[in-house]
Amino acid sequence: MHGFGVALEPARLLYCFVGVLVGTLVGILPGLGPAATIALLLPVTYHLDTVSAIIMLAGIYYGSQYGGSTTAILLRIPGESSSLMTTLDGYQMALQGRAGPALGMAAIASFIAGTVSVIGLMLVAPQIGRLALAFGPAEYFSLMLLGLTLVAYLTGGAPLKAVAMVLAGLLVATIGQDPVAGTERYTFGIGSLFDGLDLVPVFMGLFGVAEVLATMEQPPGEARISAPKGLMPTRADFRDAAGPIARGTFLGFWLGVLPGGGATIASVVSYVTEKRFARHRDMLGKGAIEGVAAPEAANNAASTGSFIPLLTLGIPTNVVMAMMLAALTLQGIRPGPLLIQQQPVLFWGVVASMYVGNLMLLVLNLPLVGVFVRILRLPYTYLAPVILLVCMIGAYSVNVQVTDVLVMLVFGVLGWAFRKLGYDATPFVLALILGRPMEESLRLALSLSQGDFSVFVREPISAVLLAAVVLAAGFPLLRGRLRRSRG
Amino acid sequence: MTAEASPAQRGVGGRSQLVAGLVVAAIGAFALIAGWGLDLGALRRPGPGFFPLSLSVLLIAAGIAIAWRAAASVLAGRGEPWPDRAGARRVVTMIAALSAMTLFFESLGFVACAAGVTFVMLRFVGGRGWVTSAVFGVVLAACLYLMFARWLGVDLPTGILARM
């Protein structure tokens, strides 16, 4: 309850509002995702107090899940990858003249799922935090290894490429002083590499600049849409959507907690689940309300759930959480099992702000759909230089160094090439952020055990985690074998 | 989804994938050579070289595996197709403009560089008119400077504006 006192202070309410509003906008605008936006705003958060900064950034994340559904329904363009499934039935509903109820249901499903999963977060996070107190370096190493393995296999694309990206990310993380002995590694005598690569320019390059390059590569096009009328779904719609919302929320929440999970996978899994269980399962894909309610509930629940591993273990499970970790680190906070006890104002304040933010989104989204549609008509040509320049300012302002701008540019071009070649940047970024703690815990675990590798399997928690790594890595290989032998 | 995949589904083709695999392996090899002098340490006391050098070896292996599978065309390219001629020109123009901005960021200052990049983006990439591009460039650069440098206190280089 104390958290609400924190979240309801006028200044905090304002940052929460700014966060969900910006989040909704970037959710609507294709080509600017929550990850890039949070990277853009990281420099701004230097000037804020920690609680306000995290409240605002969290608002951007769950706000973008609301906004992404608007373009998915009206234009069949997913503003975010997590609203891809919503395009299937949402756009069909729009073609049938039911765009309004589809938008209304998306907002209502998001609100219910968002609120329920915040309660889940309150109940589950402290438990995991308590469990994690027993973690030593061996457990942490195995946990991070499991996280990276799941990310590599779940984010889509060829697993081999994802593994290469994880290895490359871990390797790039070793640039700079070695965390134990302080030896210089891969600095080539360049002073600004001494402390390693700064994360902000790398993020901005991979997600901001690369996105602009890829979008502007296409010849400019114009979108024509009109604002829908009448947003309230019918009574029958609500009856049909109740089950999908409940299932979507449950699945989404737990998939959000899982490393490599997150909003996109949650929406896909919930849609596939509805194909089995929904009342009108044969209508799915032809404009069924269930096809909007389930994935929208799931992606919101997942975005809340993914805060759990970040806040209790200090391990980000997707790119947006990696940005959050960067923001917390900038503020001098290292999230871990003690966070809830040591920073109760931060934890409960952010949790309470999520209730408030979800309410704001519901109030904000329904009446403002017409305005958002007008924003969509803004040509990307004018938006692109704004994104690029804000990226440049952000990268430069980290250390007031042009080398950081250069780093951003290099990773921008790399990110563009990654997209072309089908290499996902997500495993790279997570490996980059987990590289140092992973190396530290590996080396610490080995020196504590006197060089005995069996410590990773003798400690029960670590052994279970490693068994999960083997299962996660082995399962797709096995499935591929089976499929090939059958075909 | 293997060899039978249609060109549209394949995105970037097998040869690019093969080269990409070799590049991955080459990065691993570079890291191995560049980090050769680092102390590996012993198992009971792993040194600074332990983590990067084992990663280099694994990365070489992954790169070779990718190249191998691309050569055997098992690895369906799930990326996007390379741009056509006009698209490639647009991408190269943007990269050139950004590189120039990075090079002259401190000597010319933020406002001049930002106006220039915006102008190039609108005129030569977005295909807008000369006047529109120039006006939007100057206005955007000025707005961003006021917002970030004056209001948020970000330390941006003033460059030639300060000397005038």
XYZ file of C-alpha atoms in Angstrom, chain A residues 44 47 141 156-158 160-161 163-164 167-168 170-171 174 178 181 183-186 188 209 212-214 216-220 222 379 381-382 384-386 388-390 392-393 396-397 400 402 405-406 409 413 416-417 419-423 435 438-439 442-443 446-447 450-451 453 484, chain B residues 12 16-17 20-21 24 30-32 34-35 38 43-48 50-53 55-56 58-59 62 65-66 69 75-83 87 90-91 94-95 98-99 101-102 105-106 110 114 117-118 121-122 125-126 128 132 136 140 144 148 152 154-157:
138
model
C 17.149 11.937 -20.072
C 18.398 13.899 -14.542
C 26.447 -18.869 -13.871
C 13.123 -17.367 -33.707
C 15.394 -17.787 -36.694
C 18.113 -20.404 -37.011
C 22.936 -21.786 -34.883
C 22.931 -18.113 -35.854
C 24.269 -19.159 -30.749
C 26.852 -17.302 -32.835
C 29.069 -15.935 -28.386
C 29.820 -12.685 -30.222
C 29.859 -12.403 -24.731
C 33.129 -11.777 -26.561
C 35.161 -8.799 -22.606
C 39.075 -7.697 -16.986
C 42.594 -8.771 -12.345
C 44.182 -6.635 -17.248
C 43.401 -4.742 -20.471
C 41.706 -6.849 -23.131
C 41.034 -5.929 -26.776
C 44.249 -1.836 -28.740
C 19.814 3.534 -36.552
C 15.812 3.752 -39.838
C 18.225 2.359 -42.427
C 15.981 -0.625 -43.106
C 14.163 4.274 -45.396
C 15.635 1.754 -47.817
C 12.082 1.287 -49.143
C 10.640 4.003 -51.375
C 8.402 6.365 -49.360
C 1.550 6.900 -47.892
C 5.138 10.365 -43.269
C 10.426 10.500 -44.103
C 10.064 13.322 -41.576
C 13.493 9.326 -39.670
C 15.876 12.287 -39.236
C 14.322 13.022 -35.843
C 18.598 9.560 -36.054
C 19.427 12.905 -34.479
C 17.989 11.990 -31.090
C 23.164 10.854 -31.975
C 22.471 13.207 -29.082
C 27.132 11.601 -27.509
C 25.745 12.682 -24.169
C 30.509 13.659 -24.249
C 32.452 11.464 -30.501
C 28.673 8.297 -31.873
C 31.035 6.286 -34.052
C 27.041 4.224 -36.298
C 25.249 -0.635 -40.008
C 21.064 -3.477 -40.663
C 23.260 -6.280 -42.034
C 18.479 -8.078 -40.351
C 19.326 -8.771 -43.962
C 21.150 -11.972 -43.095
C 18.528 -13.165 -40.623
C 20.651 -12.753 -37.483
C 28.893 -11.126 -20.304
C 28.753 -14.337 -16.240
C 32.538 -14.285 -16.483
C 32.352 -18.506 -13.622
C 35.791 -17.476 -12.429
C 36.023 -22.115 -10.219
C 38.407 -20.523 -7.759
C 39.725 -25.100 -6.558
C 39.259 -25.591 -10.298
C 34.178 -28.122 -12.755
C 13.710 -35.039 -41.157
C 19.213 -13.198 -48.538
C 25.614 -14.266 -48.527
C 24.908 -16.729 -45.731
C 28.413 -14.336 -43.198
C 29.426 -17.649 -41.609
C 31.699 -14.932 -37.974
C 40.746 -12.249 -34.903
C 39.744 -12.293 -31.233
C 41.877 -15.396 -30.688
C 44.418 -10.372 -30.686
C 43.965 -11.957 -27.281
C 46.300 -12.850 -22.355
C 41.534 -24.031 -13.829
C 41.668 -23.333 -10.116
C 42.477 -19.715 -10.819
C 41.219 -18.766 -14.312
C 43.065 -15.730 -15.701
C 41.888 -12.811 -17.823
C 40.213 -17.798 -19.987
C 36.775 -16.435 -20.906
C 37.604 -14.498 -24.123
C 39.847 -17.172 -25.590
C 34.658 -17.831 -26.535
C 36.868 -17.131 -29.575
C 33.561 -21.463 -29.844
C 32.793 -18.565 -32.184
C 29.924 -21.647 -34.846
C 29.197 -24.605 -38.842
C 27.074 -21.774 -40.308
C 25.332 -25.515 -43.522
C 20.319 -23.015 -43.714
C 17.324 -21.281 -45.231
C 17.987 -17.550 -45.218
C 15.292 -16.127 -42.980
C 16.495 -12.578 -43.335
C 15.246 -9.912 -45.687
C 16.334 -9.599 -49.330
C 19.209 -7.256 -50.147
C 17.969 -3.873 -51.356
C 17.401 1.022 -52.091
C 19.440 5.287 -50.252
C 21.195 3.212 -47.570
C 22.331 7.714 -45.211
C 25.483 5.996 -43.969
C 25.928 10.011 -40.772
C 29.654 9.302 -41.163
C 28.268 14.125 -39.300
C 30.336 12.005 -36.922
C 30.463 16.750 -35.131
C 32.826 18.693 -32.898
C 25.552 19.998 -33.568
C 21.996 18.063 -37.762
C 21.921 15.310 -42.180
C 18.213 16.153 -42.149
C 17.742 12.508 -45.585
C 14.749 14.451 -46.910
C 16.604 9.695 -49.501
C 12.992 10.771 -49.013
C 11.229 15.850 -50.933
C 11.127 21.880 -47.844
C 12.765 21.400 -42.147
C 14.506 20.554 -36.627
C 16.472 19.722 -30.938
C 18.372 19.029 -25.390
C 17.811 19.233 -20.587
C 23.032 18.013 -22.551
C 26.548 19.133 -23.454
C 26.363 19.440 -27.263
C 29.218 20.971 -29.318
